[in-house]
Coordinates of C-alpha atoms in Angstrom, one line a residue:
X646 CA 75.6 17.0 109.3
X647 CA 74.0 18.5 106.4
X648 CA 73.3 17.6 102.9
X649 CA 76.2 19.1 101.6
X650 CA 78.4 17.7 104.2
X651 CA 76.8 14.4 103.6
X652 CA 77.8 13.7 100.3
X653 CA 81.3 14.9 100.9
X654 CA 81.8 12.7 104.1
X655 CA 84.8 10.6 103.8
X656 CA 85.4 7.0 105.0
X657 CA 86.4 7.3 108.9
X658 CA 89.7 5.0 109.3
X659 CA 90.8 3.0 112.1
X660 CA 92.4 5.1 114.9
X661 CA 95.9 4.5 115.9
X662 CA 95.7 5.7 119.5
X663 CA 93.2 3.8 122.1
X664 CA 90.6 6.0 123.9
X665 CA 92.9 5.1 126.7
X666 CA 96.0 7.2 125.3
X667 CA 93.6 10.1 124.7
X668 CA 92.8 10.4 128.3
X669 CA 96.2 10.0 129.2
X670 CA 97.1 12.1 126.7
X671 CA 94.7 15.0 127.8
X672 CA 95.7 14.3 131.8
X673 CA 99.3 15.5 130.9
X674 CA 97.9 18.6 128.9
X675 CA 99.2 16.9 125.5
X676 CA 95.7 17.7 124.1
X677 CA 93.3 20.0 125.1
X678 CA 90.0 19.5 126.0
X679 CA 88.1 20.0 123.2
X680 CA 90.5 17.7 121.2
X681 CA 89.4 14.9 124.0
X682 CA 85.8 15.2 123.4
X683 CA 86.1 15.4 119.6
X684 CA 88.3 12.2 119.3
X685 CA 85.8 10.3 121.8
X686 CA 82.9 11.6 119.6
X687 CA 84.3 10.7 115.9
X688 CA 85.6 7.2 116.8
X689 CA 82.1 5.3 116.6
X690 CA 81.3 7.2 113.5
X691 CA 81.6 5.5 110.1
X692 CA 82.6 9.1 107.8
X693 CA 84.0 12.3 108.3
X694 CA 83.9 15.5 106.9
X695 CA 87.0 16.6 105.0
X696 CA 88.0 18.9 107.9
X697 CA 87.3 16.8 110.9
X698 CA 89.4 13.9 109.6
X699 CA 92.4 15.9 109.2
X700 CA 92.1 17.5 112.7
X701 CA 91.1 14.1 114.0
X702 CA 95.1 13.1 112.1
X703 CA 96.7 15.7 113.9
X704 CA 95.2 15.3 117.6
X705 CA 96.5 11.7 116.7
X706 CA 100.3 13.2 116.0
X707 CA 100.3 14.9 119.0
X708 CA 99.3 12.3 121.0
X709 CA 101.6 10.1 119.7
X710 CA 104.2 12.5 119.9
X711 CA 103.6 12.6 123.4
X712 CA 103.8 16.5 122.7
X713 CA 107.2 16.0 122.2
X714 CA 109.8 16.8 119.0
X715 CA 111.2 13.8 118.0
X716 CA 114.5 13.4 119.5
X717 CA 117.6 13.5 117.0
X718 CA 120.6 11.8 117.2
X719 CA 123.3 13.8 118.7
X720 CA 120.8 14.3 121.6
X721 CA 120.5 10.8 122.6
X722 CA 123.3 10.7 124.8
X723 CA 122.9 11.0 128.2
X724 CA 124.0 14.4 128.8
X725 CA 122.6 15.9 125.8
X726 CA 120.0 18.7 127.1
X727 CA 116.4 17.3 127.1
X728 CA 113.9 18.2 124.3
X729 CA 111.4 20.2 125.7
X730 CA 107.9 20.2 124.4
X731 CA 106.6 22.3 121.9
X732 CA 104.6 24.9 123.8
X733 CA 101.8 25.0 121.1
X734 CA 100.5 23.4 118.2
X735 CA 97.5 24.7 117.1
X736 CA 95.8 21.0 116.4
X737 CA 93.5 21.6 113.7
X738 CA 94.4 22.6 110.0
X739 CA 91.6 25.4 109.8
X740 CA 92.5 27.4 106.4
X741 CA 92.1 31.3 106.3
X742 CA 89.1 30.9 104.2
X743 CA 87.3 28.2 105.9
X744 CA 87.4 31.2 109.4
X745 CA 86.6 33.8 107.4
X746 CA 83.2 31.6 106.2
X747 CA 82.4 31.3 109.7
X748 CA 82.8 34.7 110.6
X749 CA 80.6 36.2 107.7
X750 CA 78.3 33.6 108.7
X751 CA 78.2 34.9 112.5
X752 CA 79.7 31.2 114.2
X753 CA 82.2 33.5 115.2
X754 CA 82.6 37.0 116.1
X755 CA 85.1 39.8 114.5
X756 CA 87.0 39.4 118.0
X757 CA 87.6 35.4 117.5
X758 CA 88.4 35.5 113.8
X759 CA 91.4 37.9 114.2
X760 CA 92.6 36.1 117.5
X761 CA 92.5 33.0 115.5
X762 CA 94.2 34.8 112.7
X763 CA 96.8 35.9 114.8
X764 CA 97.2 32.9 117.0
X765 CA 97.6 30.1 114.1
X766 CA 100.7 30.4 113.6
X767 CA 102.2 31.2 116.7
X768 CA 104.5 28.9 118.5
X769 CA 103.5 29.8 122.0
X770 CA 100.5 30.8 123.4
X771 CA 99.6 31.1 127.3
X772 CA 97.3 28.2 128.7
X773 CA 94.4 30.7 128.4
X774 CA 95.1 31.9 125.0
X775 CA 95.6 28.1 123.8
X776 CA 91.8 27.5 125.6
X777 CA 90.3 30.5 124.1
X778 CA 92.5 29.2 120.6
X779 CA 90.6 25.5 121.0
X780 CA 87.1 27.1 121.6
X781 CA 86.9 29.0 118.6
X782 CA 88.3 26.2 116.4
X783 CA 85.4 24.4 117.8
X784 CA 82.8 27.2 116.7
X785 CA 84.6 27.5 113.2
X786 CA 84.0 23.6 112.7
X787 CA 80.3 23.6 113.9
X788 CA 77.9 23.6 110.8
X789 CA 75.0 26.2 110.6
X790 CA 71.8 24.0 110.9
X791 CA 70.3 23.1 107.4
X792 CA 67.7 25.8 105.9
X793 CA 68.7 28.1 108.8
X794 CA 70.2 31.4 108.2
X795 CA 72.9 32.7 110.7
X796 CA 72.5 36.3 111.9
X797 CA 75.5 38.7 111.7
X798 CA 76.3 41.1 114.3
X799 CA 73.1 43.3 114.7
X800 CA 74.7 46.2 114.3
X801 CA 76.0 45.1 111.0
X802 CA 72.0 44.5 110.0
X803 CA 71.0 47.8 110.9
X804 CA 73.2 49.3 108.9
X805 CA 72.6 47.4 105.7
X806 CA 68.9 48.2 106.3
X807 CA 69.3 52.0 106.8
X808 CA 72.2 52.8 105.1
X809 CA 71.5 56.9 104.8
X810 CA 69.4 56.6 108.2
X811 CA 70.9 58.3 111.3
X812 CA 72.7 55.7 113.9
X813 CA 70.4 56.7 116.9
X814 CA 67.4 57.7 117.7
X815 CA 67.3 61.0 117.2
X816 CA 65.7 61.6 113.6
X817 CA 65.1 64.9 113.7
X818 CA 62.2 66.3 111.7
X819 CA 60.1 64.4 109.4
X820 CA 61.7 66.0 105.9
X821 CA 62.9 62.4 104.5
X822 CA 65.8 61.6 107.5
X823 CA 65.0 58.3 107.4
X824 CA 65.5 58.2 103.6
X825 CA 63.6 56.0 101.4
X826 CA 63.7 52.4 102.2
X827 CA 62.7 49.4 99.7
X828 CA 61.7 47.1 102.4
X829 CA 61.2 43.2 101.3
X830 CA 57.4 42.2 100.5
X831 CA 57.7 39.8 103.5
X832 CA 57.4 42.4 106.1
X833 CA 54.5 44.1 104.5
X834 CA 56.4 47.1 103.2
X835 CA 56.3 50.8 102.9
X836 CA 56.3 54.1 100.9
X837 CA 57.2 57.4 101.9
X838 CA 60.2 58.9 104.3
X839 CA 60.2 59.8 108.0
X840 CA 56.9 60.5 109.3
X841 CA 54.8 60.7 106.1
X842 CA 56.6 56.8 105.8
X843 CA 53.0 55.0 104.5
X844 CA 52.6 51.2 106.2
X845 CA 51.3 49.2 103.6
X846 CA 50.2 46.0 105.6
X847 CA 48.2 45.2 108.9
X848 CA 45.0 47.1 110.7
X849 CA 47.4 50.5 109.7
X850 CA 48.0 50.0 106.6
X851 CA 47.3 52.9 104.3
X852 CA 48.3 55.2 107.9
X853 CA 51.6 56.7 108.2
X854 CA 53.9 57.0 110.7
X855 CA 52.9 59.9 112.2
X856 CA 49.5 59.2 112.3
X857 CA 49.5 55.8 113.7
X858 CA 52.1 57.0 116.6
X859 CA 49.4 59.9 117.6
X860 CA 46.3 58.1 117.5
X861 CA 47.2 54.4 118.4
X862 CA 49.7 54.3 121.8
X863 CA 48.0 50.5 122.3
X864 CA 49.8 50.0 118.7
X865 CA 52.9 52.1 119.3
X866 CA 53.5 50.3 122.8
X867 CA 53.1 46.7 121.2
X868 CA 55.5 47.3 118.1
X869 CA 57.8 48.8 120.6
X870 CA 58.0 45.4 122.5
X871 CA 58.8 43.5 119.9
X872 CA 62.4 41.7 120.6
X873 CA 62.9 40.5 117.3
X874 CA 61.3 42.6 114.3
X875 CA 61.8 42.9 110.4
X876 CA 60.8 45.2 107.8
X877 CA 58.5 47.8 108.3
X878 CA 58.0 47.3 111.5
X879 CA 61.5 47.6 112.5
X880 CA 61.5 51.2 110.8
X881 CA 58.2 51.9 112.7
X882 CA 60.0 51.0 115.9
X883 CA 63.1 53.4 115.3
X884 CA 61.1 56.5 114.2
X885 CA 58.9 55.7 117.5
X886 CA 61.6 55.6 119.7
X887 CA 63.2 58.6 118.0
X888 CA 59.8 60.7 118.6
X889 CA 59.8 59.5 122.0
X890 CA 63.3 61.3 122.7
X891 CA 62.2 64.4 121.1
X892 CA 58.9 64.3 123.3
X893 CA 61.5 64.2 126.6
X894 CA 63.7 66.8 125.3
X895 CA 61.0 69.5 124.2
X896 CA 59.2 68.8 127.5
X897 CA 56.4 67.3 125.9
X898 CA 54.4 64.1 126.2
X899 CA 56.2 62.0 124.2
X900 CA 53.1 60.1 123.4
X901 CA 51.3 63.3 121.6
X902 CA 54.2 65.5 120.5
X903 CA 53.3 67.8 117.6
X904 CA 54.0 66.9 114.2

């Protein structure tokens, strides 16, 4: 639980239903799964967060509704029709805005945070779609770790980064198709467009793109297996990819094509 969460925690109340019930409960598909395991995990804990103790209320409700409506009065005679079950109830009170956090924050995915949009307030879902509906509350409720940033889609990152760049690897010639980039000190910046782009930082640093990709392959290859890159060298890995499909196109050796 974080800081934040921390001081917001609220005072964890007795639970009206036994651990017992719960299982019970979950064995006759009153609650789901993931409602199971979060009531068996918040009852030894002295405080709640704001959210978890109103979803922890409502798993309670339907387990003490038995996942039934309560019965009314004209219906308790003995040939009244029986009340069925409601087929869904979504369990946790998870506002619009509290989803749309966790989607912006990459917990969940554009897919999960319409389905969950659209699902909310349904009144029947299929066993699968009530499954899929309970995993992605969980995901919405999880907390980012403290002093660690979530990723969004990569895709989404790229773009932000090169927003005048071309989406694939083909760049074309070096007359500024990358477009000028102000690149954050932390990844050792650069100056320039394309392949006069200048790299600022590192053994290379006063080289340019060009340059570096025709006289250091040792260099080239090693940025190139990079799984995880920012800044400069991010750029550095696009442009060399993108020479590398002109190289295979032209019929020339990618490594050396001329500049």
């Amino acid at each position: 639980m974080t800081e934040t969460a921390k001081k917001n925690a609220l005072e964890n109340p007795p639970f009206t239903v036994s651990q017992e019930e719960v299982e019970s409960a979950f064995s006759d598909r009153v609650i789901s799964e993931w409602e199971r395991d979060r009531m068996q995990e918040w009852r030894d804990k002295a405080s709640l967060t704001e959210k978890q103790l109103n979803c922890r209320k409502n798993i309670e409700a339907k387990i003490l509704l038995g996942g039934k409506k309560p019965v009314s009065s004209h219906q308790s005679h003995p040939t009244a029709p029986a009340v069925s079950p409601p087929a869904f109830s979504s369990g946790c009170d998870i506002d619009p805005e509290t989803a749309r956090k966790a989607h912006q924050e990459g917990r969940i995915n554009g897919w999960e945070f319409e389905r969950f949009s659209e699902w909310k307030d349904k009144s029947f879902l299929s066993e699968k779609q009530q499954r899929i509906f309970s995993e992605i509350q969980q995901k919405i409720l999880q907390e980012a770790p403290e002093g660690q940033e979530r990723m969004k889609n990569p895709d989404d990152d790229r773009k932000r980064k090169f927003p005048h760049g071309p989406s694939g690897g083909n760049f074309g010639n070096f007359n500024g198709t990358l477009g000028r980039q102000d690149m954050p000190s932390s990844g050792g910046g650069v100056s320039g467009s394309g392949g006069e782009t200048e790299i600022r930082s590192g053994k290379h640093a006063g080289k340019t793109f060009a340059s570096v990709y025709a006289s250091d392959r040792g260099y080239v290859d090693w940025v190139l297996g990079l799984s995880d890159t920012r800044g400069w060298m991010r750029e550095f890995q696009e442009f060399a990819r993108g020479m590398a499909g002109q190289g295979r196109q032209g019929g020339q050796d990618p490594s050396f094509g001329s500049f």
